[in-house]
Short mmCIF file of C-alpha atoms in Angstrom, two decimals:
data_model
loop_
_atom_site.label_atom_id
_atom_site.label_comp_id
_atom_site.label_asym_id
_atom_site.label_seq_id
_atom_site.Cartn_x
_atom_site.Cartn_y
_atom_site.Cartn_z
CA ARG O 8 -6.70 -6.36 -14.50
CA ALA O 9 -4.48 -3.26 -14.32
CA ALA O 10 -3.00 -4.13 -17.72
CA LYS O 11 -6.51 -4.27 -19.18
CA VAL O 12 -7.28 -0.85 -17.67
CA ALA O 13 -4.12 0.52 -19.30
CA VAL O 14 -4.95 -1.02 -22.69
CA PHE O 15 -8.48 0.42 -22.54
CA GLY O 16 -7.00 3.82 -21.67
CA GLY O 17 -4.51 3.49 -24.51
CA TRP O 18 -7.18 2.76 -27.11
CA SER O 19 -9.46 5.51 -25.78
CA THR O 20 -6.73 8.11 -25.79
CA GLY O 21 -5.45 6.84 -29.13
CA ILE O 22 -8.77 7.65 -30.76
CA PHE O 23 -8.61 11.21 -29.42
CA ALA O 24 -4.97 11.45 -30.52
CA ALA O 25 -5.87 10.43 -34.08
CA VAL O 26 -8.76 12.90 -34.32
CA SER O 27 -6.70 15.72 -32.80
CA LEU O 28 -3.79 15.03 -35.14
CA LEU O 29 -6.17 15.00 -38.09
CA PHE O 30 -7.54 18.42 -37.11
CA GLY O 31 -3.96 19.51 -36.45
CA ILE O 32 -3.78 20.22 -40.16
CA PHE O 33 -5.94 23.27 -39.47
CA SER O 34 -5.03 24.15 -35.88
CA MET O 35 -1.74 24.29 -34.00
CA THR O 36 -3.65 23.68 -30.76
CA SER O 37 -5.14 20.46 -32.11
CA LEU O 38 -1.73 19.36 -33.33
CA LEU O 39 -0.16 19.92 -29.90
CA LEU O 40 -3.04 18.14 -28.17
CA GLY O 41 -2.74 15.28 -30.63
CA ILE O 42 0.97 14.92 -29.88
CA ALA O 43 0.32 14.97 -26.12
CA PHE O 44 -2.46 12.38 -26.50
CA ALA O 45 -0.18 10.22 -28.65
CA ILE O 46 2.45 10.30 -25.90
CA VAL O 47 -0.17 9.24 -23.35
CA THR O 48 -1.34 6.47 -25.69
CA PHE O 49 2.19 5.15 -26.20
CA ASP O 50 2.86 5.14 -22.45
CA GLU O 51 -0.42 3.38 -21.66
CA PHE O 52 0.41 0.53 -24.02
CA ALA O 53 4.02 0.42 -22.82
CA GLY O 54 2.85 0.34 -19.20
CA ALA O 55 0.43 -2.49 -19.97
CA ARG O 56 3.27 -4.50 -21.55
CA MET O 57 5.44 -3.82 -18.50
CA LEU O 58 2.67 -5.01 -16.17
CA ARG O 59 2.29 -8.24 -18.13
CA ARG O 60 6.04 -8.77 -17.69
CA LEU O 61 5.64 -8.09 -13.95
CA ASP O 62 7.92 -5.07 -14.12
CA ARG O 63 7.98 -3.24 -10.77
CA ARG O 64 8.18 0.14 -12.52
CA ALA O 65 4.93 -0.28 -14.45
CA PRO O 66 2.41 0.99 -11.88
CA MET O 67 4.35 4.22 -11.28
CA ARG O 68 4.83 4.78 -15.01
CA LEU O 69 1.09 4.42 -15.57
CA CYS O 70 0.33 6.64 -12.59
CA LEU O 71 2.61 9.43 -13.83
CA ASN O 72 1.19 9.04 -17.33
CA GLN O 73 -2.29 9.76 -16.00
CA VAL O 74 -0.97 12.76 -14.04
CA PHE O 75 0.55 14.07 -17.28
CA PHE O 76 -2.72 13.44 -19.15
CA CYS O 77 -4.70 15.26 -16.45
CA SER O 78 -2.27 18.19 -16.56
CA VAL O 79 -2.61 18.48 -20.34
CA LEU O 80 -6.41 18.48 -20.14
CA ILE O 81 -6.47 21.05 -17.35
CA ALA O 82 -3.98 23.34 -19.10
CA TYR O 83 -5.92 23.11 -22.37
CA SER O 84 -9.23 23.80 -20.61
CA ALA O 85 -7.84 26.77 -18.67
CA TRP O 86 -6.32 28.20 -21.86
CA SER O 87 -9.64 27.72 -23.70
CA ILE O 88 -11.56 29.43 -20.90
CA ILE O 89 -9.21 32.42 -21.04
CA ARG O 90 -9.54 32.61 -24.83
CA THR O 91 -13.32 32.39 -24.59
CA LEU O 92 -13.50 35.14 -21.98
CA ASN O 93 -11.31 37.34 -24.19
CA ASN O 94 -13.45 36.57 -27.27
CA HIS O 95 -10.59 34.85 -29.08
CA HIS O 96 -12.56 32.03 -30.57
CA PRO O 97 -13.31 32.15 -34.29
CA PRO O 98 -17.14 32.30 -34.51
CA THR O 99 -17.50 35.22 -32.10
CA SER O 100 -14.45 37.01 -33.48
CA GLN O 101 -15.88 36.83 -36.99
CA LEU O 102 -19.24 38.17 -35.79
CA ALA O 103 -17.57 41.03 -33.96
CA GLU O 104 -15.97 42.20 -37.21
CA SER O 105 -19.39 42.88 -38.73
CA GLY O 106 -21.26 45.11 -36.29
CA ALA O 107 -24.71 44.59 -37.82
CA MET O 108 -24.37 40.82 -37.70
CA MET O 109 -23.25 40.97 -34.08
CA ASP O 110 -26.38 42.91 -33.15
CA ALA O 111 -28.59 40.34 -34.87
CA LEU O 112 -26.76 37.28 -33.60
CA GLY O 113 -25.66 38.62 -30.19
CA PRO O 114 -27.79 36.20 -28.15
CA ILE O 115 -26.40 33.24 -30.10
CA ALA O 116 -22.85 34.43 -29.46
CA GLU O 117 -23.63 34.78 -25.74
CA MET O 118 -25.09 31.29 -25.65
CA GLU O 119 -22.05 29.94 -27.49
CA MET O 120 -19.76 31.61 -24.96
CA THR O 121 -21.73 30.19 -22.05
CA LEU O 122 -21.67 26.69 -23.53
CA MET O 123 -17.93 26.86 -24.11
CA LEU O 124 -17.31 28.05 -20.54
CA VAL O 125 -19.47 25.25 -19.16
CA MET O 126 -17.82 22.62 -21.36
CA TYR O 127 -14.23 23.65 -20.62
CA GLY O 128 -15.10 24.32 -16.99
CA ALA O 129 -16.47 20.77 -16.69
CA ILE O 130 -13.37 19.19 -18.22
CA ILE O 131 -11.23 20.35 -15.29
CA PRO O 132 -13.09 18.55 -12.45
CA LEU O 133 -13.87 15.57 -14.67
CA SER O 134 -10.16 15.20 -15.49
CA LEU O 135 -9.31 15.36 -11.81
CA ILE O 136 -11.89 12.66 -11.11
CA PHE O 137 -11.18 10.28 -14.01
CA GLN O 138 -7.47 10.74 -14.69
CA GLY O 139 -6.80 11.34 -11.01
CA GLY O 140 -8.74 8.22 -10.11
CA THR O 141 -6.92 6.16 -12.72
CA ALA O 142 -3.57 7.50 -11.50
CA TRP O 143 -4.50 6.51 -7.95
CA TYR O 144 -5.61 3.07 -9.13
CA HIS O 145 -2.28 2.42 -10.86
CA PHE O 146 -0.37 3.80 -7.88
CA THR O 147 -2.14 1.36 -5.53
CA ARG O 148 -1.38 -1.59 -7.84
CA ARG O 149 2.31 -1.29 -6.97
CA LYS O 150 1.89 -2.82 -3.52
CA HIS O 151 -0.09 -5.72 -5.00
CA LEU O 152 2.52 -6.36 -7.66
CA LEU O 153 5.35 -6.25 -5.12
CA ALA O 154 3.47 -8.59 -2.77
CA TYR O 155 2.87 -11.02 -5.62
CA LEU O 156 6.53 -10.97 -6.64
CA GLU O 157 7.62 -11.51 -3.04
CA LYS O 158 5.28 -14.46 -2.34
CA THR O 159 5.51 -16.25 -5.68
CA PRO O 160 8.37 -18.67 -6.32
CA ALA O 161 11.00 -17.18 -8.64
CA TRP O 162 10.62 -19.91 -11.27
CA ILE O 163 6.89 -19.15 -11.63
CA VAL O 164 7.55 -15.43 -11.94
CA GLU O 165 10.21 -16.12 -14.57
CA LEU O 166 7.82 -18.39 -16.47
CA GLN O 167 5.12 -15.71 -16.43
CA LYS O 168 7.56 -13.05 -17.61
CA ARG O 169 8.66 -15.24 -20.51
CA SER O 170 5.08 -16.08 -21.50
CA ALA O 171 4.27 -12.34 -21.54
CA LEU O 172 6.94 -11.86 -24.20
CA LEU O 173 5.25 -14.29 -26.58
#
């Protein structure tokens, strides 16, 4: 089951990595996020393969991968909140350059700022819940994997490891 969780996480993160890398053509931030998401994706799939081979290191690798993913999301959200509060996001910056337009569209800019603060502010606790929960899940799988390896005859474990390579 833990391998399936990792594969699901890999595909989910892989989609975000692809989109972020695509937008990375226009934005250094998107490029960096895309690279970080690609690293998470690679490690999720690698961790799933390790679990299928009954590798004792797999649960901790997947746990640390989720901690890394959570850290990236929190850092990005905090940075985006700071930029928003300092009016360093393109739509508002462009409006500020033309004083008359800013007067006319001021309420829209305020609403945009509020929405961005809410969105990035929500990412932080949601990351702690989802990535933190997934990290905890993988961490707790270690004891189950070790118990299985201890109780199962060596020839069965070896057979399962070999079948995972096919």
